[in-house]
Amino acid sequence: MDDAPIGIFDSGVGGLTVARAISAQLPRESIRYIGDTARSPYGPKPIADVRRYSLEVLDTLVDQGVKMLVIACNTASAAMLRDARERYDVPVVEVIGPAVRTAMSTTRNGRIGVIGTAGTIGSGAYQDMLEVNERLTVFAEACPRFVEFVEAGVTQSPEVLATAEGYLAPLRHAGVDTLVLGCTHYPFLEGAISYVMGPDVSLVSSDTETAKDVYRQLVSRDLLAGPDSTPTHVYEATGASADEFLDLAHRLMGREVTEVQLVQTGTIPVIMSGKASRDHRSPSTSSTGDLPRR
């Protein structure tokens, strides 16, 4: 048994869907969530920058004593999953593999669509994993404005619907019967996406499937929280205003997130409940180096 928290990281608020799914399946587990809102969105950024930002945040979570890392960001998973698994002793779970497995088992006609950020689609991560199965044909489209809408708290508007129509038209015309939402922000736009794609297209989101992977990893490594554990959920953001993150979380998810702390990765102590954690390293030595953190 291990009552240490599960560390969850996303470029912004999208990973809250994964955190919610993990909490639903594992209600005794504690969670520490960091949204890198200061540098969001990750999608259009160079892969080297995404890798550096991601490792900085993951380093911070490891320093806070988490027992597992969940990369709840498709762009980050595509950029640095292998680096993370080599760098840390704690298990690392990501969101791409679970969605791929579900899409493979869901499709009826073998035509699967994938939507994601420019970084995720450009990496070919989903395409490569899906096309291992020769019976599948994969159609991928980048939908960069979707993250912008969600991070602005705009999930229902004529502009969202019109943008979805433009992005998804090629996939609809290709006859896909399964669509992978390759970004954890996209479930917040599921209504518009489902409307445009039509009732015969199954949408695959990674949140619940990732939560199942988390459960399997915890059980296999004997890391489940004890039966008498009291879970705590701590949410942090790297942006300038905790209130902005909290307000957006409330608009997207109701009152599930009750408090947000600010954290600046790699340069200053992390402030949690009025207490400071141990000092983090400077940017020149924190996460840009290649030495594993063991």
mmCIF file of C-alpha atoms in Angstrom:
data_model
loop_
_atom_site.group_PDB
_atom_site.id
_atom_site.type_symbol
_atom_site.label_atom_id
_atom_site.label_comp_id
_atom_site.label_asym_id
_atom_site.label_seq_id
_atom_site.Cartn_x
_atom_site.Cartn_y
_atom_site.Cartn_z
ATOM 1 C CA MET A 1 0.000 0.000 0.000
ATOM 2 C CA ASP A 2 1.153 3.569 -0.726
ATOM 3 C CA ASP A 3 -0.741 6.699 0.307
ATOM 4 C CA ALA A 4 1.471 9.073 -1.717
ATOM 5 C CA PRO A 5 -0.430 11.060 -4.364
ATOM 6 C CA ILE A 6 -0.707 10.410 -8.083
ATOM 7 C CA GLY A 7 0.899 13.253 -10.047
ATOM 8 C CA ILE A 8 -1.046 14.474 -13.091
ATOM 9 C CA PHE A 9 0.318 16.975 -15.585
ATOM 10 C CA ASP A 10 -1.253 18.825 -18.497
ATOM 11 C CA SER A 11 -0.475 21.988 -20.435
ATOM 12 C CA GLY A 12 -3.635 23.570 -19.021
ATOM 13 C CA VAL A 13 -7.097 22.536 -17.874
ATOM 14 C CA GLY A 14 -7.678 19.659 -20.303
ATOM 15 C CA GLY A 15 -6.108 17.086 -18.003
ATOM 16 C CA LEU A 16 -8.811 17.762 -15.430
ATOM 17 C CA THR A 17 -10.931 15.264 -17.389
ATOM 18 C CA VAL A 18 -8.284 12.607 -16.697
ATOM 19 C CA ALA A 19 -8.044 13.624 -13.036
ATOM 20 C CA ARG A 20 -11.817 13.323 -12.717
ATOM 21 C CA ALA A 21 -11.825 9.848 -14.301
ATOM 22 C CA ILE A 22 -9.012 8.659 -12.017
ATOM 23 C CA SER A 23 -10.863 9.964 -8.957
ATOM 24 C CA ALA A 24 -14.059 8.203 -10.072
ATOM 25 C CA GLN A 25 -12.305 4.847 -10.478
ATOM 26 C CA LEU A 26 -9.927 5.242 -7.507
ATOM 27 C CA PRO A 27 -11.735 7.357 -4.908
ATOM 28 C CA ARG A 28 -9.183 6.649 -2.140
ATOM 29 C CA GLU A 29 -6.240 7.981 -4.145
ATOM 30 C CA SER A 30 -4.754 11.423 -3.548
ATOM 31 C CA ILE A 31 -3.971 13.612 -6.548
ATOM 32 C CA ARG A 32 -1.565 16.453 -7.291
ATOM 33 C CA TYR A 33 -2.349 18.182 -10.562
ATOM 34 C CA ILE A 34 -0.228 20.801 -12.342
ATOM 35 C CA GLY A 35 -1.523 22.735 -15.335
ATOM 36 C CA ASP A 36 1.287 24.562 -17.139
ATOM 37 C CA THR A 37 -0.983 27.490 -17.954
ATOM 38 C CA ALA A 38 1.928 29.933 -18.205
ATOM 39 C CA ARG A 39 3.121 28.187 -21.368
ATOM 40 C CA SER A 40 -0.123 26.783 -22.767
ATOM 41 C CA PRO A 41 -0.958 25.818 -25.463
ATOM 42 C CA TYR A 42 1.762 23.277 -26.212
ATOM 43 C CA GLY A 43 0.404 22.247 -29.615
ATOM 44 C CA PRO A 44 2.041 24.894 -31.836
ATOM 45 C CA LYS A 45 5.345 24.986 -29.945
ATOM 46 C CA PRO A 46 8.602 23.323 -31.122
ATOM 47 C CA ILE A 47 8.956 19.776 -29.848
ATOM 48 C CA ALA A 48 12.201 20.626 -28.023
ATOM 49 C CA ASP A 49 10.398 23.311 -26.015
ATOM 50 C CA VAL A 50 7.515 20.973 -25.206
ATOM 51 C CA ARG A 51 9.992 18.363 -23.986
ATOM 52 C CA ARG A 52 11.782 20.872 -21.752
ATOM 53 C CA TYR A 53 8.585 22.350 -20.311
ATOM 54 C CA SER A 54 7.121 18.907 -19.668
ATOM 55 C CA LEU A 55 10.179 17.578 -17.868
ATOM 56 C CA GLU A 56 10.295 20.694 -15.694
ATOM 57 C CA VAL A 57 6.736 20.078 -14.525
ATOM 58 C CA LEU A 58 7.279 16.347 -14.053
ATOM 59 C CA ASP A 59 10.444 17.063 -12.047
ATOM 60 C CA THR A 60 8.350 19.288 -9.794
ATOM 61 C CA LEU A 61 5.763 16.554 -9.232
ATOM 62 C CA VAL A 62 8.468 14.009 -8.438
ATOM 63 C CA ASP A 63 10.018 16.463 -5.960
ATOM 64 C CA GLN A 64 6.596 16.713 -4.311
ATOM 65 C CA GLY A 65 6.691 12.968 -3.632
ATOM 66 C CA VAL A 66 4.190 11.470 -6.074
ATOM 67 C CA LYS A 67 4.116 7.679 -6.539
ATOM 68 C CA MET A 68 3.098 7.797 -10.213
ATOM 69 C CA LEU A 69 3.158 10.290 -13.074
ATOM 70 C CA VAL A 70 0.256 10.677 -15.499
ATOM 71 C CA ILE A 71 1.032 12.711 -18.617
ATOM 72 C CA ALA A 72 -2.475 13.966 -19.368
ATOM 73 C CA CYS A 73 -1.319 15.889 -22.435
ATOM 74 C CA ASN A 74 -1.156 14.274 -25.860
ATOM 75 C CA THR A 75 1.397 16.739 -27.223
ATOM 76 C CA ALA A 76 3.708 16.140 -24.264
ATOM 77 C CA SER A 77 3.228 12.366 -24.476
ATOM 78 C CA ALA A 78 4.240 12.420 -28.129
ATOM 79 C CA ALA A 79 7.251 14.629 -27.380
ATOM 80 C CA MET A 80 8.845 13.032 -24.343
ATOM 81 C CA LEU A 81 7.206 9.817 -23.101
ATOM 82 C CA ARG A 82 10.355 7.756 -23.628
ATOM 83 C CA ASP A 83 12.454 10.429 -21.886
ATOM 84 C CA ALA A 84 10.111 10.407 -18.901
ATOM 85 C CA ARG A 85 10.138 6.632 -18.507
ATOM 86 C CA GLU A 86 13.934 6.615 -18.583
ATOM 87 C CA ARG A 87 14.242 9.618 -16.249
ATOM 88 C CA TYR A 88 12.043 8.622 -13.308
ATOM 89 C CA ASP A 89 11.800 5.614 -10.991
ATOM 90 C CA VAL A 90 8.048 6.031 -10.519
ATOM 91 C CA PRO A 91 5.718 4.517 -13.150
ATOM 92 C CA VAL A 92 4.652 6.820 -15.988
ATOM 93 C CA VAL A 93 1.217 6.543 -17.633
ATOM 94 C CA GLU A 94 0.233 8.452 -20.776
ATOM 95 C CA VAL A 95 -2.953 9.048 -22.756
ATOM 96 C CA ILE A 96 -2.153 7.931 -26.306
ATOM 97 C CA GLY A 97 -1.874 4.166 -25.899
ATOM 98 C CA PRO A 98 -5.199 3.714 -24.039
ATOM 99 C CA ALA A 99 -7.102 5.687 -26.703
ATOM 100 C CA VAL A 100 -5.439 3.730 -29.526
ATOM 101 C CA ARG A 101 -6.409 0.381 -27.998
ATOM 102 C CA THR A 102 -10.009 1.491 -27.546
ATOM 103 C CA ALA A 103 -10.245 2.828 -31.104
ATOM 104 C CA MET A 104 -8.925 -0.457 -32.513
ATOM 105 C CA SER A 105 -11.557 -2.439 -30.651
ATOM 106 C CA THR A 106 -14.363 0.020 -31.473
ATOM 107 C CA THR A 107 -14.095 0.516 -35.244
ATOM 108 C CA ARG A 108 -16.339 -1.563 -37.477
ATOM 109 C CA ASN A 109 -15.165 -0.490 -40.920
ATOM 110 C CA GLY A 110 -11.466 -0.009 -40.135
ATOM 111 C CA ARG A 111 -11.516 3.728 -40.919
ATOM 112 C CA ILE A 112 -10.389 5.738 -37.896
ATOM 113 C CA GLY A 113 -10.082 9.498 -37.592
ATOM 114 C CA VAL A 114 -7.716 11.249 -35.185
ATOM 115 C CA ILE A 115 -7.888 14.906 -34.189
ATOM 116 C CA GLY A 116 -5.336 16.704 -32.047
ATOM 117 C CA THR A 117 -3.026 19.664 -31.776
ATOM 118 C CA ALA A 118 -0.572 20.457 -34.545
ATOM 119 C CA GLY A 119 2.205 18.983 -32.403
ATOM 120 C CA THR A 120 0.397 15.708 -31.742
ATOM 121 C CA ILE A 121 -0.733 15.186 -35.332
ATOM 122 C CA GLY A 122 2.650 16.248 -36.703
ATOM 123 C CA SER A 123 4.434 13.739 -34.473
ATOM 124 C CA GLY A 124 2.558 10.844 -36.092
ATOM 125 C CA ALA A 125 2.245 9.168 -32.679
ATOM 126 C CA TYR A 126 -1.366 8.066 -33.149
ATOM 127 C CA GLN A 127 -0.932 7.222 -36.818
ATOM 128 C CA ASP A 128 2.108 5.053 -36.149
ATOM 129 C CA MET A 129 0.425 3.086 -33.372
ATOM 130 C CA LEU A 130 -2.829 2.575 -35.263
ATOM 131 C CA GLU A 131 -1.257 1.652 -38.590
ATOM 132 C CA VAL A 132 0.562 -1.280 -37.004
ATOM 133 C CA ASN A 133 -2.779 -2.968 -37.704
ATOM 134 C CA GLU A 134 -2.822 -3.340 -41.491
ATOM 135 C CA ARG A 135 -6.601 -3.510 -41.688
ATOM 136 C CA LEU A 136 -6.911 0.065 -40.433
ATOM 137 C CA THR A 137 -6.888 3.258 -42.478
ATOM 138 C CA VAL A 138 -6.129 6.380 -40.435
ATOM 139 C CA PHE A 139 -7.163 9.937 -41.244
ATOM 140 C CA ALA A 140 -5.634 12.678 -39.071
ATOM 141 C CA GLU A 141 -6.514 16.357 -38.767
ATOM 142 C CA ALA A 142 -4.990 19.080 -36.596
ATOM 143 C CA CYS A 143 -7.585 21.223 -34.799
ATOM 144 C CA PRO A 144 -5.498 23.937 -33.104
ATOM 145 C CA ARG A 145 -8.335 26.336 -32.283
ATOM 146 C CA PHE A 146 -10.129 23.754 -30.142
ATOM 147 C CA VAL A 147 -7.620 24.203 -27.309
ATOM 148 C CA GLU A 148 -7.924 27.977 -27.586
ATOM 149 C CA PHE A 149 -11.717 27.732 -27.183
ATOM 150 C CA VAL A 150 -11.484 25.478 -24.129
ATOM 151 C CA GLU A 151 -8.768 27.536 -22.435
ATOM 152 C CA ALA A 152 -11.018 30.576 -22.920
ATOM 153 C CA GLY A 153 -13.974 28.702 -21.411
ATOM 154 C CA VAL A 154 -15.929 28.794 -24.680
ATOM 155 C CA THR A 155 -17.443 25.370 -25.327
ATOM 156 C CA GLN A 156 -20.819 26.245 -26.846
ATOM 157 C CA SER A 157 -21.069 28.966 -29.469
ATOM 158 C CA PRO A 158 -21.789 29.349 -33.190
ATOM 159 C CA GLU A 159 -18.060 29.921 -33.726
ATOM 160 C CA VAL A 160 -17.166 26.633 -32.048
ATOM 161 C CA LEU A 161 -19.677 24.791 -34.229
ATOM 162 C CA ALA A 162 -18.487 26.497 -37.420
ATOM 163 C CA THR A 163 -14.862 25.729 -36.590
ATOM 164 C CA ALA A 164 -15.732 22.102 -35.903
ATOM 165 C CA GLU A 165 -17.528 21.886 -39.251
ATOM 166 C CA GLY A 166 -14.395 23.109 -41.031
ATOM 167 C CA TYR A 167 -11.938 20.866 -39.203
ATOM 168 C CA LEU A 168 -14.046 17.704 -39.307
ATOM 169 C CA ALA A 169 -15.426 17.851 -42.852
ATOM 170 C CA PRO A 170 -12.517 15.820 -44.354
ATOM 171 C CA LEU A 171 -12.984 13.093 -41.736
ATOM 172 C CA ARG A 172 -16.710 12.930 -42.283
ATOM 173 C CA HIS A 173 -16.188 12.693 -46.036
ATOM 174 C CA ALA A 174 -13.587 9.947 -45.501
ATOM 175 C CA GLY A 175 -16.268 7.783 -43.897
ATOM 176 C CA VAL A 176 -14.584 7.199 -40.539
ATOM 177 C CA ASP A 177 -16.744 5.360 -38.026
ATOM 178 C CA THR A 178 -14.499 6.046 -35.042
ATOM 179 C CA LEU A 179 -12.933 9.369 -34.052
ATOM 180 C CA VAL A 180 -10.142 9.637 -31.489
ATOM 181 C CA LEU A 181 -10.167 12.869 -29.499
ATOM 182 C CA GLY A 182 -6.383 13.144 -29.373
ATOM 183 C CA CYS A 183 -6.260 15.983 -26.857
ATOM 184 C CA THR A 184 -7.578 16.006 -23.305
ATOM 185 C CA HIS A 185 -9.130 19.427 -23.939
ATOM 186 C CA TYR A 186 -11.416 18.067 -26.648
ATOM 187 C CA PRO A 187 -13.964 16.224 -24.441
ATOM 188 C CA PHE A 188 -15.169 19.665 -23.349
ATOM 189 C CA LEU A 189 -16.225 20.173 -26.997
ATOM 190 C CA GLU A 190 -17.735 16.720 -27.387
ATOM 191 C CA GLY A 191 -21.213 18.101 -28.027
ATOM 192 C CA ALA A 192 -20.149 20.075 -31.098
ATOM 193 C CA ILE A 193 -17.829 17.318 -32.343
ATOM 194 C CA SER A 194 -20.517 14.649 -32.006
ATOM 195 C CA TYR A 195 -23.094 16.855 -33.721
ATOM 196 C CA VAL A 196 -20.828 17.463 -36.717
ATOM 197 C CA MET A 197 -19.695 13.840 -37.062
ATOM 198 C CA GLY A 198 -23.179 12.386 -36.671
ATOM 199 C CA PRO A 199 -24.660 9.601 -34.533
ATOM 200 C CA ASP A 200 -22.968 6.758 -36.401
ATOM 201 C CA VAL A 201 -19.441 7.837 -35.465
ATOM 202 C CA SER A 202 -18.082 6.650 -32.114
ATOM 203 C CA LEU A 203 -15.962 9.151 -30.209
ATOM 204 C CA VAL A 204 -12.989 7.791 -28.257
ATOM 205 C CA SER A 205 -11.677 9.887 -25.379
ATOM 206 C CA SER A 206 -8.611 8.888 -23.404
ATOM 207 C CA ASP A 207 -9.726 9.927 -19.914
ATOM 208 C CA THR A 208 -11.517 6.778 -18.737
ATOM 209 C CA GLU A 209 -9.143 4.439 -20.571
ATOM 210 C CA THR A 210 -6.142 6.187 -18.996
ATOM 211 C CA ALA A 211 -7.755 5.804 -15.574
ATOM 212 C CA LYS A 212 -7.989 2.053 -16.207
ATOM 213 C CA ASP A 213 -4.275 1.986 -17.039
ATOM 214 C CA VAL A 214 -3.547 3.851 -13.796
ATOM 215 C CA TYR A 215 -5.545 1.251 -11.867
ATOM 216 C CA ARG A 216 -3.690 -1.636 -13.521
ATOM 217 C CA GLN A 217 -0.297 -0.084 -12.784
ATOM 218 C CA LEU A 218 -1.123 0.588 -9.143
ATOM 219 C CA VAL A 219 -2.416 -2.930 -8.572
ATOM 220 C CA SER A 220 0.490 -4.650 -10.329
ATOM 221 C CA ARG A 221 3.043 -2.618 -8.333
ATOM 222 C CA ASP A 222 1.185 -2.833 -5.013
ATOM 223 C CA LEU A 223 0.851 0.946 -4.916
ATOM 224 C CA LEU A 224 -2.858 1.315 -4.135
ATOM 225 C CA ALA A 225 -3.736 3.630 -1.273
ATOM 226 C CA GLY A 226 -4.648 1.916 1.969
ATOM 227 C CA PRO A 227 -8.290 1.286 2.916
ATOM 228 C CA ASP A 228 -8.145 3.902 5.674
ATOM 229 C CA SER A 229 -6.420 6.594 3.614
ATOM 230 C CA THR A 230 -7.932 10.081 3.447
ATOM 231 C CA PRO A 231 -7.471 11.378 -0.108
ATOM 232 C CA THR A 232 -6.408 14.947 -0.795
ATOM 233 C CA HIS A 233 -6.659 16.707 -4.147
ATOM 234 C CA VAL A 234 -4.181 19.533 -4.764
ATOM 235 C CA TYR A 235 -4.360 21.626 -7.942
ATOM 236 C CA GLU A 236 -1.540 23.883 -9.104
ATOM 237 C CA ALA A 237 -1.057 26.199 -12.078
ATOM 238 C CA THR A 238 2.051 27.923 -13.422
ATOM 239 C CA GLY A 239 0.249 31.003 -14.716
ATOM 240 C CA ALA A 240 0.074 34.420 -13.102
ATOM 241 C CA SER A 241 -3.358 33.984 -11.507
ATOM 242 C CA ALA A 242 -4.749 31.069 -9.532
ATOM 243 C CA ASP A 243 -8.175 32.728 -9.697
ATOM 244 C CA GLU A 244 -8.194 32.541 -13.498
ATOM 245 C CA PHE A 245 -7.481 28.808 -13.441
ATOM 246 C CA LEU A 246 -10.083 28.238 -10.728
ATOM 247 C CA ASP A 247 -12.720 30.255 -12.574
ATOM 248 C CA LEU A 248 -12.101 28.310 -15.776
ATOM 249 C CA ALA A 249 -12.168 24.981 -13.931
ATOM 250 C CA HIS A 250 -15.516 25.920 -12.403
ATOM 251 C CA ARG A 251 -16.976 26.868 -15.775
ATOM 252 C CA LEU A 252 -15.839 23.607 -17.329
ATOM 253 C CA MET A 253 -16.333 21.139 -14.467
ATOM 254 C CA GLY A 254 -18.573 22.725 -11.859
ATOM 255 C CA ARG A 255 -17.214 22.975 -8.314
ATOM 256 C CA GLU A 256 -14.992 19.871 -8.324
ATOM 257 C CA VAL A 257 -11.850 22.027 -8.064
ATOM 258 C CA THR A 258 -12.092 24.098 -4.884
ATOM 259 C CA GLU A 259 -8.633 25.666 -4.583
ATOM 260 C CA VAL A 260 -5.638 26.301 -6.846
ATOM 261 C CA GLN A 261 -2.063 27.099 -5.819
ATOM 262 C CA LEU A 262 0.486 28.801 -8.051
ATOM 263 C CA VAL A 263 3.767 27.041 -8.793
ATOM 264 C CA GLN A 264 6.787 28.206 -10.775
ATOM 265 C CA THR A 265 8.683 25.156 -11.934
ATOM 266 C CA GLY A 266 12.415 24.887 -11.627
ATOM 267 C CA THR A 267 13.159 28.268 -10.051
ATOM 268 C CA ILE A 268 11.440 28.898 -6.711
ATOM 269 C CA PRO A 269 9.971 26.839 -3.862
ATOM 270 C CA VAL A 270 6.482 25.454 -4.417
ATOM 271 C CA ILE A 271 3.985 26.896 -1.965
ATOM 272 C CA MET A 272 1.421 24.390 -0.686
ATOM 273 C CA SER A 273 -1.025 25.160 2.116
ATOM 274 C CA GLY A 274 1.210 27.922 3.422
ATOM 275 C CA LYS A 275 4.325 25.734 3.546
ATOM 276 C CA ALA A 276 7.228 25.656 1.123
ATOM 277 C CA SER A 277 8.580 22.460 -0.352
ATOM 278 C CA ARG A 278 12.317 21.993 -0.759
ATOM 279 C CA ASP A 279 13.992 24.320 -3.237
ATOM 280 C CA HIS A 280 13.947 23.324 -6.873
ATOM 281 C CA ARG A 281 16.976 23.569 -9.036
ATOM 282 C CA SER A 282 17.662 26.493 -11.332
ATOM 283 C CA PRO A 283 16.547 26.131 -14.970
ATOM 284 C CA SER A 284 20.130 25.425 -16.012
ATOM 285 C CA THR A 285 20.202 22.252 -13.929
ATOM 286 C CA SER A 286 16.594 21.295 -13.359
ATOM 287 C CA SER A 287 15.194 19.630 -16.436
ATOM 288 C CA THR A 288 17.268 20.568 -19.426
ATOM 289 C CA GLY A 289 20.015 18.112 -18.590
ATOM 290 C CA ASP A 290 20.059 14.521 -19.795
ATOM 291 C CA LEU A 291 20.874 12.755 -16.506
ATOM 292 C CA PRO A 292 18.104 10.455 -15.256
ATOM 293 C CA ARG A 293 16.391 11.347 -11.967
ATOM 294 C CA ARG A 294 16.605 8.177 -9.914
#
